[in-house]
C-alpha cells in the first residue's frame, strides 16, 4: 500500500492513515490508537468495500453492504476491547474525508456541528425534507440518530444577488410534534453546491420533560407576572403571540411557551414559560 497521509487526532487519541491499495487508485483508510495496539480500516477493492476489525489477537475482514461504507459492525461481532469506539472514530473520519470540509467545528455535549467548504455535496432544488435527509445521510457517523429524526422546513431565503444567486434552507427538528428551538441551516451557492451546514440536532432518545402546563394556564401565569412586574391591577396584559417549542437546557429538552404580550403600561414584553415547572421568565422588554 502507498501511504499518502497520516494525521494524529489529539481529542480522541487516535491516528488516521490513508493510502492507495496496490495496483489500484482506490483509497484505503485506517484508524489506530496512539500506541498502535489496535487498528480498524476500510479498504476499497474493485466493486466492493471491506472493513478490517480486530477480533481477539487476530483481524477479520468483512465485506460491507452496498452503499453502507459508514456502517459500524464491530458491535455485532466478537471484536477486541476498544474496537467499537475505534470504529466509531474511524467512520467519523470517513465521513469527513468524503466531504472534504475546509472547516469543522463540533461540540458533542451541545449536539452542534458546523461544516464549511467550497463543495460539501449537491443540494436538490426542491428544498424538501426528503432532500435535506438525503444530504444529511452522509453525516450519519457524526450524528448517529439522523435516520430517525423528524424535520420540518421553515424558510428558504435568497442570500445572493442576480449575478450570484444563493439560498439558505432553514429547518427545525421536531420532537413529540414540537419544534426544537435550535438553529439548523444549509447554505447553497449558484451551482447548487452546499457551502455550509450549521446543525444543532439532538439525539432522538434525549430526555424530554413532559408538558404539564396547558396553554390557558401559561397565559394566566404570563398575565399575572406582567401585572406584578408593572405594578398594574387595572387590567390584564394583552397576548400578542404564543408559540410552544422544545428548549434545550442542561442536556435535555423542556417544553416552553414563548409569549409576546402588551402590558397594561403599553410596553411589549417577551416571556418564556417552562411548560413543565410553570416558571416564568421575562426575557426582555419594549420592542424598539
Backbone as CSV, one residue per row, in Angstrom:
resi,resn,N_x,N_y,N_z,CA_x,CA_y,CA_z,C_x,C_y,C_z
1,UNK,0.836,-1.197,0.000,0.000,0.000,0.000,0.873,1.249,0.000
2,UNK,0.498,2.255,-0.745,1.199,3.531,-0.803,0.617,4.474,0.241
3,UNK,1.443,4.874,1.204,0.992,5.765,2.267,0.911,7.198,1.741
4,UNK,-0.258,7.819,1.915,-0.455,9.176,1.428,-0.488,10.201,2.547
5,UNK,-1.109,9.845,3.678,-1.288,10.827,4.744,-1.426,10.134,6.084
6,UNK,-0.904,10.790,7.110,-1.035,10.302,8.480,-1.357,11.499,9.360
7,UNK,-2.466,11.394,10.100,-2.950,12.531,10.874,-3.294,12.087,12.287
8,UNK,-2.719,12.782,13.278,-3.000,12.488,14.679,-4.156,13.349,15.152
9,UNK,-5.146,12.715,15.801,-6.307,13.400,16.360,-6.139,13.453,17.879
10,UNK,-5.653,14.576,18.420,-5.382,14.640,19.864,-6.634,14.571,20.730
11,UNK,-7.784,15.008,20.200,-9.008,14.998,21.001,-9.486,13.583,21.292
12,UNK,-9.148,12.649,20.406,-9.579,11.260,20.585,-8.412,10.302,20.823
13,UNK,-7.205,10.795,20.694,-6.039,9.958,20.925,-5.863,8.860,19.889
14,UNK,-6.196,9.145,18.630,-6.070,8.153,17.563,-5.296,8.748,16.388
15,UNK,-4.825,7.871,15.523,-4.105,8.273,14.321,-4.886,7.780,13.110
16,UNK,-5.166,8.683,12.163,-5.838,8.321,10.922,-4.795,8.208,9.814
17,UNK,-4.869,7.124,9.061,-3.899,6.858,7.997,-4.657,6.616,6.703
18,UNK,-4.203,7.219,5.628,-4.830,6.997,4.325,-3.762,6.644,3.305
19,UNK,-4.174,5.846,2.321,-3.235,5.429,1.287,-3.966,4.818,0.113
20,UNK,-3.227,4.277,-0.829,-3.783,3.612,-2.004,-3.431,2.141,-1.957
21,UNK,-4.402,1.293,-2.290,-4.136,-0.137,-2.335,-3.269,-0.468,-3.541
22,UNK,-2.565,-1.582,-3.481,-1.637,-1.978,-4.523,-2.329,-2.118,-5.877
23,UNK,-1.691,-1.602,-6.914,-2.181,-1.699,-8.299,-3.583,-1.105,-8.455
24,UNK,-3.885,-0.080,-7.649,-5.234,0.490,-7.714,-5.194,1.951,-7.303
25,UNK,-6.167,2.702,-7.783,-6.321,4.088,-7.355,-7.355,4.208,-6.233
26,UNK,-7.863,3.055,-5.776,-8.854,3.064,-4.712,-8.184,3.354,-3.374
27,UNK,-8.866,4.124,-2.519,-8.302,4.524,-1.232,-8.538,3.466,-0.168
28,UNK,-7.575,3.359,0.699,-7.712,2.558,1.911,-7.467,3.503,3.085
29,UNK,-8.319,3.435,4.090,-8.177,4.319,5.244,-8.202,3.488,6.523
30,UNK,-7.372,3.884,7.474,-7.245,3.151,8.729,-7.227,4.123,9.896
31,UNK,-7.668,3.621,11.052,-7.607,4.383,12.294,-7.013,3.469,13.359
32,UNK,-6.001,3.962,14.052,-5.339,3.166,15.090,-5.230,3.985,16.362
33,UNK,-5.165,3.305,17.494,-4.965,4.040,18.735,-3.526,4.542,18.784
34,UNK,-3.279,5.476,19.683,-1.984,6.150,19.715,-0.817,5.183,19.933
35,UNK,-1.058,4.079,20.633,0.006,3.114,20.894,0.151,2.072,19.787
36,UNK,-0.689,2.191,18.754,-0.688,1.265,17.614,-0.942,-0.185,18.057
37,UNK,-1.767,-0.341,19.096,-2.076,-1.683,19.584,-3.267,-2.293,18.863
38,UNK,-4.086,-1.456,18.238,-5.266,-1.952,17.541,-5.526,-1.044,16.350
39,UNK,-6.172,-1.597,15.309,-6.423,-0.822,14.106,-7.745,-1.245,13.477
40,UNK,-8.474,-0.273,12.938,-9.695,-0.504,12.177,-9.498,0.135,10.812
41,UNK,-9.940,-0.534,9.752,-9.710,0.013,8.427,-10.880,-0.196,7.477
42,UNK,-10.910,0.620,6.438,-11.862,0.466,5.349,-11.062,0.393,4.061
43,UNK,-11.280,-0.673,3.297,-10.481,-0.928,2.102,-11.398,-1.036,0.897
44,UNK,-11.146,-0.212,-0.098,-11.891,-0.270,-1.353,-11.144,-1.192,-2.313
45,UNK,-11.831,-2.218,-2.786,-11.211,-3.167,-3.712,-12.215,-3.494,-4.806
46,UNK,-11.874,-3.082,-6.041,-12.754,-3.299,-7.193,-14.134,-2.716,-6.885
47,UNK,-15.172,-3.528,-6.913,-16.531,-3.028,-6.706,-17.028,-3.247,-5.281
48,UNK,-16.161,-3.682,-4.390,-16.560,-3.977,-3.012,-15.787,-3.120,-2.018
49,UNK,-16.390,-2.950,-0.832,-15.753,-2.230,0.259,-15.674,-3.160,1.454
50,UNK,-14.507,-3.197,2.099,-14.276,-4.122,3.209,-13.895,-3.356,4.466
51,UNK,-14.280,-3.914,5.621,-13.923,-3.345,6.910,-13.009,-4.322,7.641
52,UNK,-11.883,-3.805,8.103,-10.917,-4.588,8.875,-11.167,-4.337,10.353
53,UNK,-11.410,-5.435,11.106,-11.764,-5.328,12.516,-10.868,-6.244,13.345
54,UNK,-10.344,-5.758,14.491,-9.584,-6.640,15.385,-10.525,-7.566,16.157
55,UNK,-10.268,-8.861,16.077,-11.071,-9.861,16.783,-10.103,-10.743,17.556
56,UNK,-10.124,-10.617,18.882,-9.152,-11.347,19.685,-7.746,-10.849,19.373
57,UNK,-6.843,-11.802,19.096,-5.468,-11.440,18.751,-5.264,-11.334,17.250
58,UNK,-6.342,-11.499,16.496,-6.236,-11.502,15.039,-7.134,-10.417,14.442
59,UNK,-7.164,-10.365,13.114,-8.016,-9.417,12.402,-8.912,-10.159,11.423
60,UNK,-10.127,-9.659,11.284,-11.056,-10.242,10.326,-11.498,-9.167,9.338
61,UNK,-11.773,-9.602,8.104,-12.163,-8.687,7.037,-13.613,-8.960,6.667
62,UNK,-14.458,-7.929,6.728,-15.876,-8.067,6.431,-16.228,-7.219,5.210
63,UNK,-17.003,-7.808,4.309,-17.465,-7.022,3.168,-18.713,-6.256,3.588
64,UNK,-18.709,-4.948,3.346,-19.821,-4.098,3.745,-20.931,-4.139,2.708
65,UNK,-22.181,-3.970,3.135,-23.301,-3.910,2.187,-23.115,-2.747,1.217
66,UNK,-23.691,-2.846,0.056,-23.607,-1.794,-0.951,-24.113,-0.467,-0.386
67,UNK,-23.359,0.596,-0.626,-23.699,1.952,-0.185,-23.802,2.090,1.332
68,UNK,-23.110,1.206,2.064,-23.134,1.287,3.524,-21.711,1.303,4.077
69,UNK,-20.850,2.113,3.474,-19.450,2.116,3.900,-19.265,2.747,5.281
70,UNK,-20.283,3.459,5.793,-20.188,4.042,7.131,-20.727,3.099,8.216
71,UNK,-21.233,1.967,7.802,-21.842,1.057,8.784,-20.801,0.567,9.780
72,UNK,-21.200,0.523,11.050,-20.312,0.012,12.104,-20.710,-1.431,12.411
73,UNK,-19.756,-2.318,12.367,-20.061,-3.741,12.514,-19.383,-4.374,13.717
74,UNK,-18.475,-3.654,14.387,-17.735,-4.245,15.495,-18.638,-4.657,16.647
75,UNK,-19.748,-3.926,16.861,-20.657,-4.263,17.961,-21.362,-5.593,17.728
76,UNK,-21.422,-6.020,16.468,-22.128,-7.254,16.150,-21.235,-8.467,16.012
77,UNK,-19.951,-8.304,16.282,-19.040,-9.453,16.209,-18.195,-9.492,17.478
78,UNK,-17.393,-10.520,17.607,-16.573,-10.678,18.816,-15.320,-9.820,18.724
79,UNK,-15.518,-8.534,18.565,-14.397,-7.620,18.373,-13.586,-7.465,19.651
80,UNK,-12.316,-7.104,19.471,-11.430,-6.895,20.609,-11.876,-5.678,21.407
81,UNK,-11.423,-5.611,22.662,-11.776,-4.493,23.527,-11.343,-3.171,22.884
82,UNK,-12.229,-2.193,22.928,-11.919,-0.887,22.372,-12.207,-0.742,20.893
83,UNK,-12.548,-1.858,20.226,-12.760,-1.807,18.782,-14.017,-1.017,18.409
84,UNK,-15.057,-1.089,19.250,-16.304,-0.375,18.953,-16.057,1.127,18.926
85,UNK,-15.367,1.632,19.944,-15.064,3.063,19.987,-14.130,3.453,18.846
86,UNK,-13.147,2.621,18.567,-12.196,2.911,17.498,-12.897,2.936,16.142
87,UNK,-13.841,2.022,15.931,-14.565,2.007,14.662,-15.474,3.236,14.556
88,UNK,-16.025,3.702,15.682,-16.823,4.927,15.677,-15.988,6.103,15.185
89,UNK,-14.792,6.261,15.752,-13.899,7.334,15.314,-13.538,7.160,13.830
90,UNK,-13.355,5.916,13.425,-12.957,5.632,12.038,-14.048,6.037,11.046
91,UNK,-15.301,5.690,11.335,-16.381,6.042,10.407,-16.616,7.558,10.382
92,UNK,-16.371,8.235,11.503,-16.468,9.694,11.505,-15.403,10.289,10.590
93,UNK,-14.206,9.727,10.643,-13.141,10.189,9.757,-13.486,9.938,8.302
94,UNK,-14.118,8.796,7.996,-14.516,8.500,6.619,-15.484,9.551,6.088
95,UNK,-16.467,9.916,6.934,-17.467,10.900,6.514,-16.814,12.241,6.208
96,UNK,-15.913,12.674,7.069,-15.242,13.955,6.854,-14.305,13.897,5.648
97,UNK,-13.648,12.757,5.453,-12.758,12.607,4.297,-13.541,12.669,2.991
98,UNK,-14.769,12.145,2.993,-15.597,12.194,1.786,-16.073,13.614,1.502
99,UNK,-16.399,14.367,2.571,-16.920,15.725,2.394,-15.823,16.747,2.109
100,UNK,-14.639,16.517,2.664,-13.507,17.431,2.500,-13.854,18.874,2.897
101,UNK,-14.378,19.092,4.118,-14.700,20.466,4.527,-13.426,21.269,4.807
102,UNK,-13.521,22.581,4.586,-12.402,23.456,4.904,-12.364,23.761,6.404
103,UNK,-13.532,23.689,7.026,-13.622,23.986,8.454,-14.635,23.069,9.106
104,UNK,-14.294,22.544,10.282,-15.195,21.684,11.051,-15.193,22.152,12.493
105,UNK,-16.372,22.290,13.062,-16.478,22.590,14.493,-17.624,21.773,15.059
106,UNK,-17.307,20.893,15.986,-18.324,20.042,16.598,-18.195,20.111,18.109
107,UNK,-19.315,20.378,18.780,-19.369,20.353,20.239,-20.351,19.247,20.610
108,UNK,-19.823,18.102,21.001,-20.669,16.925,21.201,-21.663,17.111,22.336
109,UNK,-21.236,17.794,23.421,-22.145,17.968,24.558,-23.343,18.838,24.186
110,UNK,-23.142,19.748,23.236,-24.221,20.635,22.803,-24.932,20.117,21.556
111,UNK,-24.428,19.016,20.997,-25.007,18.413,19.793,-25.020,19.402,18.626
112,UNK,-23.910,20.104,18.449,-23.806,21.059,17.342,-22.698,20.623,16.392
113,UNK,-22.897,20.931,15.118,-21.910,20.600,14.086,-21.944,21.679,13.016
114,UNK,-20.782,22.266,12.738,-20.650,23.268,11.680,-19.631,22.768,10.667
115,UNK,-20.046,22.700,9.401,-19.154,22.326,8.302,-19.177,23.445,7.270
116,UNK,-18.010,23.851,6.810,-17.914,24.868,5.770,-16.907,24.416,4.718
117,UNK,-17.184,24.740,3.450,-16.280,24.358,2.380,-16.806,24.815,1.030
118,UNK,-16.013,24.619,-0.001,-16.415,25.035,-1.350,-17.473,24.115,-1.934
119,UNK,-17.428,22.838,-1.552,-18.386,21.882,-2.096,-18.565,20.720,-1.137
120,UNK,-19.631,20.799,-0.344,-19.936,19.744,0.624,-21.003,18.793,0.090
121,UNK,-21.221,18.827,-1.227,-22.222,17.973,-1.852,-23.253,18.803,-2.587
122,UNK,-24.137,18.126,-3.296,-25.186,18.792,-4.071,-26.467,18.893,-3.260
123,UNK,-27.166,20.020,-3.410,-28.458,20.209,-2.769,-29.522,20.304,-3.849
124,UNK,-30.477,19.358,-3.896,-31.553,19.425,-4.899,-32.336,20.729,-4.802
125,UNK,-32.900,21.150,-5.918,-33.612,22.428,-5.978,-34.932,22.406,-5.223
126,UNK,-35.439,21.214,-4.908,-36.746,21.124,-4.262,-36.791,21.640,-2.844
127,UNK,-35.639,21.631,-2.149,-35.547,22.134,-0.770,-36.506,21.421,0.181
128,UNK,-36.830,20.169,-0.091,-37.805,19.440,0.720,-37.123,18.735,1.890
129,UNK,-37.936,18.231,2.816,-37.405,17.451,3.937,-36.670,16.225,3.428
130,UNK,-37.221,15.579,2.390,-36.570,14.401,1.826,-35.208,14.758,1.245
131,UNK,-35.111,15.931,0.583,-33.831,16.393,0.046,-32.825,16.619,1.171
132,UNK,-33.278,17.233,2.241,-32.393,17.500,3.379,-31.905,16.202,4.004
133,UNK,-32.798,15.232,4.178,-32.397,13.955,4.776,-31.401,13.220,3.889
134,UNK,-31.556,13.328,2.573,-30.604,12.703,1.660,-29.220,13.315,1.837
135,UNK,-29.177,14.641,1.961,-27.900,15.334,2.165,-27.292,14.957,3.514
136,UNK,-28.107,14.944,4.550,-27.606,14.686,5.901,-27.202,13.234,6.121
137,UNK,-27.683,12.334,5.268,-27.351,10.911,5.426,-25.843,10.684,5.429
138,UNK,-25.104,11.547,4.738,-23.652,11.409,4.692,-22.996,11.759,6.022
139,UNK,-23.766,12.356,6.927,-23.234,12.761,8.228,-23.609,11.788,9.341
140,UNK,-24.212,10.666,8.971,-24.675,9.702,9.975,-23.597,9.304,10.987
141,UNK,-22.330,9.080,10.588,-21.316,8.746,11.602,-21.101,9.860,12.632
142,UNK,-21.327,11.109,12.229,-21.132,12.236,13.131,-22.377,12.535,13.956
143,UNK,-23.554,12.224,13.400,-24.827,12.416,14.096,-25.606,11.107,13.972
144,UNK,-25.354,10.137,14.870,-25.886,8.775,14.710,-27.403,8.675,14.590
145,UNK,-28.156,9.596,15.195,-29.617,9.460,15.205,-30.291,10.113,13.997
146,UNK,-29.511,10.493,12.982,-30.066,11.215,11.836,-31.228,10.489,11.169
147,UNK,-31.107,9.186,11.017,-32.107,8.436,10.258,-33.483,8.449,10.909
148,UNK,-33.514,8.649,12.219,-34.803,8.584,12.919,-35.356,9.965,13.266
149,UNK,-34.702,11.034,12.799,-35.147,12.371,13.151,-36.333,12.816,12.296
150,UNK,-37.179,13.639,12.899,-38.294,14.260,12.186,-37.940,15.730,11.962
151,UNK,-38.054,16.182,10.711,-37.643,17.539,10.358,-38.788,18.297,9.691
152,UNK,-38.665,19.628,9.701,-39.667,20.481,9.063,-38.972,21.712,8.494
153,UNK,-39.127,21.956,7.193,-38.536,23.141,6.567,-39.333,24.374,6.986
154,UNK,-38.639,25.407,7.482,-39.311,26.615,7.960,-39.130,27.805,7.029
155,UNK,-37.971,27.913,6.373,-37.701,29.046,5.495,-36.728,28.655,4.394
156,UNK,-36.907,29.256,3.220,-35.913,29.198,2.158,-35.633,30.640,1.773
157,UNK,-34.424,31.113,2.071,-34.085,32.520,1.884,-33.160,32.708,0.687
158,UNK,-33.380,33.780,-0.071,-32.444,34.187,-1.115,-31.321,34.971,-0.443
159,UNK,-30.106,34.460,-0.526,-28.985,35.092,0.163,-27.961,35.678,-0.798
160,UNK,-28.200,35.539,-2.101,-27.262,36.068,-3.079,-27.829,37.272,-3.800
161,UNK,-27.457,37.424,-5.078,-27.973,38.510,-5.907,-28.209,37.992,-7.315
162,UNK,-28.607,38.878,-8.231,-28.942,38.449,-9.589,-27.748,37.861,-10.321
163,UNK,-26.553,38.314,-9.989,-25.348,37.804,-10.646,-24.801,36.552,-9.983
164,UNK,-25.119,36.376,-8.727,-24.598,35.236,-7.988,-25.669,34.719,-7.032
165,UNK,-26.697,34.048,-7.568,-27.795,33.584,-6.715,-27.331,32.527,-5.712
166,UNK,-27.901,32.586,-4.543,-27.607,31.611,-3.487,-28.832,31.512,-2.596
167,UNK,-28.888,30.460,-1.800,-30.047,30.288,-0.926,-29.629,29.628,0.385
168,UNK,-30.451,29.852,1.390,-30.262,29.219,2.696,-31.547,28.513,3.063
169,UNK,-31.446,27.218,3.375,-32.609,26.427,3.775,-32.555,26.249,5.289
170,UNK,-33.555,26.755,5.964,-33.633,26.621,7.413,-34.697,25.594,7.776
171,UNK,-34.412,24.799,8.775,-35.353,23.748,9.156,-35.269,23.463,10.640
172,UNK,-36.376,22.955,11.170,-36.474,22.581,12.577,-36.469,21.070,12.727
173,UNK,-35.984,20.639,13.859,-36.173,19.255,14.283,-37.451,19.205,15.120
174,UNK,-38.247,18.166,14.930,-39.478,18.007,15.697,-39.321,16.857,16.689
175,UNK,-39.709,17.096,17.927,-39.725,16.063,18.965,-41.115,16.074,19.585
176,UNK,-41.797,14.944,19.530,-43.177,14.846,20.019,-44.068,15.894,19.356
177,UNK,-43.778,16.196,18.101,-44.587,17.143,17.342,-44.249,18.601,17.572
178,UNK,-43.317,18.888,18.490,-42.950,20.269,18.792,-41.593,20.613,18.173
179,UNK,-41.442,21.834,17.646,-40.149,22.230,17.093,-39.117,22.442,18.197
180,UNK,-37.913,21.944,17.958,-36.814,22.182,18.891,-36.214,23.541,18.552
181,UNK,-36.109,24.401,19.552,-35.679,25.783,19.320,-34.156,25.852,19.179
182,UNK,-33.670,25.365,18.024,-32.233,25.395,17.746,-32.034,25.673,16.259
183,UNK,-30.911,26.255,15.917,-30.655,26.669,14.543,-30.168,25.505,13.694
184,UNK,-30.805,25.318,12.542,-30.364,24.356,11.537,-30.465,25.033,10.170
185,UNK,-29.367,25.067,9.456,-29.340,25.794,8.183,-28.346,25.164,7.222
186,UNK,-28.748,25.081,5.964,-27.864,24.631,4.889,-27.770,25.768,3.876
187,UNK,-26.534,26.176,3.541,-26.320,27.249,2.563,-25.841,26.653,1.244
188,UNK,-26.425,27.154,0.165,-26.184,26.591,-1.168,-25.813,27.718,-2.121
189,UNK,-24.804,27.497,-2.966,-24.388,28.544,-3.898,-25.112,28.426,-5.235
190,UNK,-24.715,29.251,-6.203,-25.387,29.301,-7.500,-25.275,28.001,-8.278
191,UNK,-24.262,27.197,-7.971,-24.059,25.919,-8.676,-24.918,24.800,-8.091
192,UNK,-25.603,25.094,-6.996,-26.355,24.055,-6.303,-25.487,23.240,-5.365
193,UNK,-24.275,23.759,-5.073,-23.353,23.074,-4.178,-23.466,23.635,-2.768
194,UNK,-23.410,22.754,-1.787,-23.520,23.152,-0.388,-22.191,23.741,0.076
195,UNK,-22.258,24.935,0.666,-21.051,25.585,1.167,-21.000,25.628,2.694
196,UNK,-22.145,25.381,3.327,-22.157,25.384,4.793,-23.325,24.568,5.313
197,UNK,-23.065,23.817,6.366,-24.116,23.119,7.114,-23.924,23.466,8.587
198,UNK,-24.900,24.148,9.148,-24.870,24.555,10.543,-26.000,23.817,11.251
199,UNK,-25.648,22.800,12.033,-26.646,21.874,12.564,-26.628,21.834,14.086
200,UNK,-27.820,21.768,14.661,-27.993,21.588,16.109,-29.108,20.574,16.310
201,UNK,-28.790,19.313,16.089,-29.780,18.235,16.118,-29.547,17.360,17.340
202,UNK,-30.552,17.274,18.200,-30.415,16.488,19.421,-30.728,15.023,19.132
203,UNK,-30.192,14.088,19.933,-30.486,12.667,19.732,-31.971,12.367,19.866
204,UNK,-32.424,11.369,19.116,-33.845,11.018,19.148,-34.287,10.534,20.527
205,UNK,-33.351,9.973,21.304,-33.706,9.423,22.615,-33.338,10.364,23.764
206,UNK,-33.143,11.640,23.484,-32.781,12.591,24.533,-33.905,12.699,25.560
207,UNK,-33.519,12.926,26.817,-34.521,13.091,27.876,-35.385,14.317,27.573
208,UNK,-36.692,14.132,27.635,-37.623,15.217,27.345,-38.620,15.345,28.490
209,UNK,-38.670,16.497,29.115,-39.605,16.728,30.213,-41.036,16.796,29.664
210,UNK,-42.003,16.215,30.371,-43.387,16.234,29.880,-44.023,17.616,30.003
211,UNK,-45.001,17.878,29.149,-45.758,19.131,29.209,-46.821,19.002,30.294
212,UNK,-46.737,19.856,31.306,-47.677,19.839,32.424,-48.601,21.057,32.380
213,UNK,-48.055,22.200,31.998,-48.812,23.456,31.965,-49.502,23.593,30.615
214,UNK,-50.847,23.754,30.607,-51.543,23.922,29.339,-51.533,25.384,28.903
215,UNK,-52.030,25.638,27.707,-51.986,26.975,27.120,-52.726,27.997,27.988
216,UNK,-53.902,27.631,28.487,-54.689,28.555,29.299,-53.937,28.950,30.558
217,UNK,-53.293,27.972,31.189,-52.549,28.253,32.416,-51.303,29.086,32.119
218,UNK,-50.674,28.830,30.973,-49.490,29.610,30.586,-49.854,31.080,30.410
219,UNK,-51.004,31.342,29.778,-51.457,32.723,29.588,-51.763,33.374,30.934
220,UNK,-52.415,32.618,31.815,-52.752,33.172,33.144,-51.490,33.570,33.892
221,UNK,-50.466,32.704,33.828,-49.212,32.994,34.535,-48.483,34.185,33.910
222,UNK,-48.526,34.275,32.585,-47.872,35.392,31.903,-48.520,36.715,32.304
223,UNK,-49.852,36.747,32.324,-50.550,37.977,32.670,-50.315,38.351,34.139
224,UNK,-50.328,37.360,35.002,-50.100,37.632,36.420,-48.691,38.167,36.655
225,UNK,-47.704,37.586,35.971,-46.325,38.022,36.133,-46.130,39.449,35.616
226,UNK,-46.748,39.756,34.479,-46.622,41.105,33.919,-47.342,42.140,34.775
227,UNK,-48.498,41.782,35.294,-49.200,42.697,36.186,-48.359,43.010,37.420
228,UNK,-47.680,41.978,37.929,-46.815,42.168,39.096,-45.602,43.017,38.735
229,UNK,-44.999,42.724,37.557,-43.789,43.443,37.158,-44.055,44.905,36.856
230,UNK,-45.258,45.203,36.394,-45.582,46.590,36.019,-46.466,47.282,37.055
231,UNK,-46.661,46.595,38.184,-47.465,47.168,39.284,-48.835,47.608,38.794
232,UNK,-49.472,46.734,38.012,-50.780,47.081,37.467,-51.812,46.054,37.908
233,UNK,-52.960,46.543,38.310,-54.050,45.642,38.673,-55.348,46.038,37.984
234,UNK,-55.243,47.012,37.077,-56.434,47.519,36.396,-56.955,46.538,35.356
235,UNK,-56.032,45.977,34.551,-56.453,45.031,33.514,-55.282,44.114,33.176
236,UNK,-55.601,42.996,32.538,-54.564,42.028,32.192,-53.803,42.441,30.941
237,UNK,-52.587,41.915,30.824,-51.779,42.140,29.631,-52.456,41.485,28.424
238,UNK,-52.253,42.074,27.263,-52.797,41.518,26.015,-51.780,40.573,25.387
239,UNK,-52.196,39.347,25.118,-51.305,38.370,24.494,-51.256,38.622,22.990
240,UNK,-50.078,38.944,22.462,-49.918,39.241,21.043,-49.594,37.994,20.233
241,UNK,-48.798,37.096,20.813,-48.481,35.834,20.127,-48.048,34.801,21.154
242,UNK,-48.243,33.545,20.795,-47.865,32.447,21.690,-47.398,31.260,20.852
243,UNK,-46.222,30.739,21.153,-45.683,29.547,20.492,-45.223,28.558,21.547
244,UNK,-45.367,27.287,21.233,-44.896,26.226,22.125,-43.767,25.486,21.426
245,UNK,-42.578,25.470,22.058,-41.400,24.833,21.473,-40.748,23.929,22.514
246,UNK,-39.734,23.190,22.062,-38.869,22.444,22.975,-37.558,23.209,23.104
247,UNK,-37.203,23.600,24.314,-35.953,24.306,24.561,-34.912,23.307,25.060
248,UNK,-33.666,23.471,24.598,-32.570,22.603,25.026,-31.877,23.254,26.215
249,UNK,-31.849,22.530,27.338,-31.230,23.069,28.547,-30.692,21.936,29.401
250,UNK,-29.432,22.074,29.827,-28.799,21.087,30.722,-28.868,19.673,30.159
251,UNK,-28.687,19.561,28.845,-28.621,18.243,28.222,-29.953,17.565,27.999
252,UNK,-31.048,18.291,28.144,-32.358,17.693,27.922,-33.296,18.722,27.295
253,UNK,-34.467,18.250,26.870,-35.459,19.135,26.270,-36.561,19.447,27.277
254,UNK,-36.980,20.700,27.248,-38.044,21.151,28.140,-39.078,21.898,27.302
255,UNK,-40.372,21.548,27.403,-41.393,22.317,26.668,-41.451,23.735,27.205
256,UNK,-41.557,24.691,26.291,-41.518,26.084,26.732,-42.451,26.934,25.878
257,UNK,-43.273,27.740,26.540,-44.130,28.702,25.849,-43.334,29.983,25.610
258,UNK,-43.389,30.472,24.380,-42.771,31.758,24.051,-43.908,32.746,23.777
259,UNK,-44.013,33.737,24.615,-45.141,34.666,24.555,-44.655,36.091,24.347
260,UNK,-45.329,36.807,23.466,-45.162,38.258,23.339,-46.462,38.888,23.827
261,UNK,-46.352,39.817,24.771,-47.554,40.414,25.369,-47.378,41.912,25.540
262,UNK,-48.499,42.614,25.489,-48.506,44.057,25.749,-49.040,44.263,27.161
263,UNK,-48.187,44.817,27.992,-48.554,45.033,29.385,-49.512,46.214,29.510
264,UNK,-50.196,46.335,30.646,-51.114,47.470,30.847,-50.438,48.830,30.693
265,UNK,-49.115,48.909,30.901,-48.413,50.188,30.755,-48.114,50.522,29.290
266,UNK,-48.561,49.637,28.364,-48.382,49.893,26.940,-47.107,49.343,26.346
267,UNK,-46.213,48.804,27.164,-44.956,48.265,26.663,-45.116,46.791,26.286
268,UNK,-44.316,46.358,25.300,-44.321,44.959,24.862,-43.239,44.171,25.595
269,UNK,-43.572,42.942,25.954,-42.642,42.095,26.703,-42.563,40.707,26.058
270,UNK,-41.357,40.100,26.171,-41.163,38.696,25.799,-41.133,37.873,27.084
271,UNK,-41.842,36.760,27.081,-41.826,35.875,28.250,-41.569,34.432,27.816
272,UNK,-40.783,33.717,28.616,-40.586,32.280,28.456,-41.224,31.601,29.667
273,UNK,-42.102,30.652,29.402,-42.771,29.933,30.492,-42.463,28.450,30.366
274,UNK,-41.831,27.904,31.386,-41.488,26.489,31.412,-42.771,25.657,31.437
275,UNK,-42.989,24.853,30.398,-44.210,24.074,30.294,-44.254,22.887,31.223
276,UNK,-43.156,22.616,31.923,-43.110,21.515,32.887,-43.258,22.030,34.311
277,UNK,-42.448,23.043,34.663,-42.478,23.556,36.040,-43.415,24.741,36.216
278,UNK,-43.709,25.459,35.123,-44.547,26.640,35.209,-43.790,27.913,35.516
279,UNK,-42.464,27.833,35.658,-41.666,29.022,35.954,-41.775,30.036,34.817
280,UNK,-41.844,31.316,35.178,-41.990,32.394,34.207,-40.734,33.258,34.211
281,UNK,-40.247,33.563,33.015,-39.070,34.415,32.888,-39.369,35.517,31.868
282,UNK,-39.309,36.761,32.321,-39.448,37.899,31.401,-38.069,38.113,30.770
283,UNK,-37.994,37.783,29.468,-36.694,37.781,28.806,-36.237,39.185,28.468
284,UNK,-37.091,40.003,27.902,-36.717,41.367,27.539,-37.978,42.211,27.449
285,UNK,-37.790,43.501,27.443,-38.931,44.398,27.430,-38.786,45.460,26.356
286,UNK,-39.931,45.925,25.848,-40.024,47.018,24.884,-39.321,46.666,23.578
287,UNK,-40.108,46.413,22.561,-39.589,46.156,21.222,-39.322,47.491,20.548
288,UNK,-38.061,47.743,20.180,-37.714,49.011,19.536,-37.730,48.818,18.021
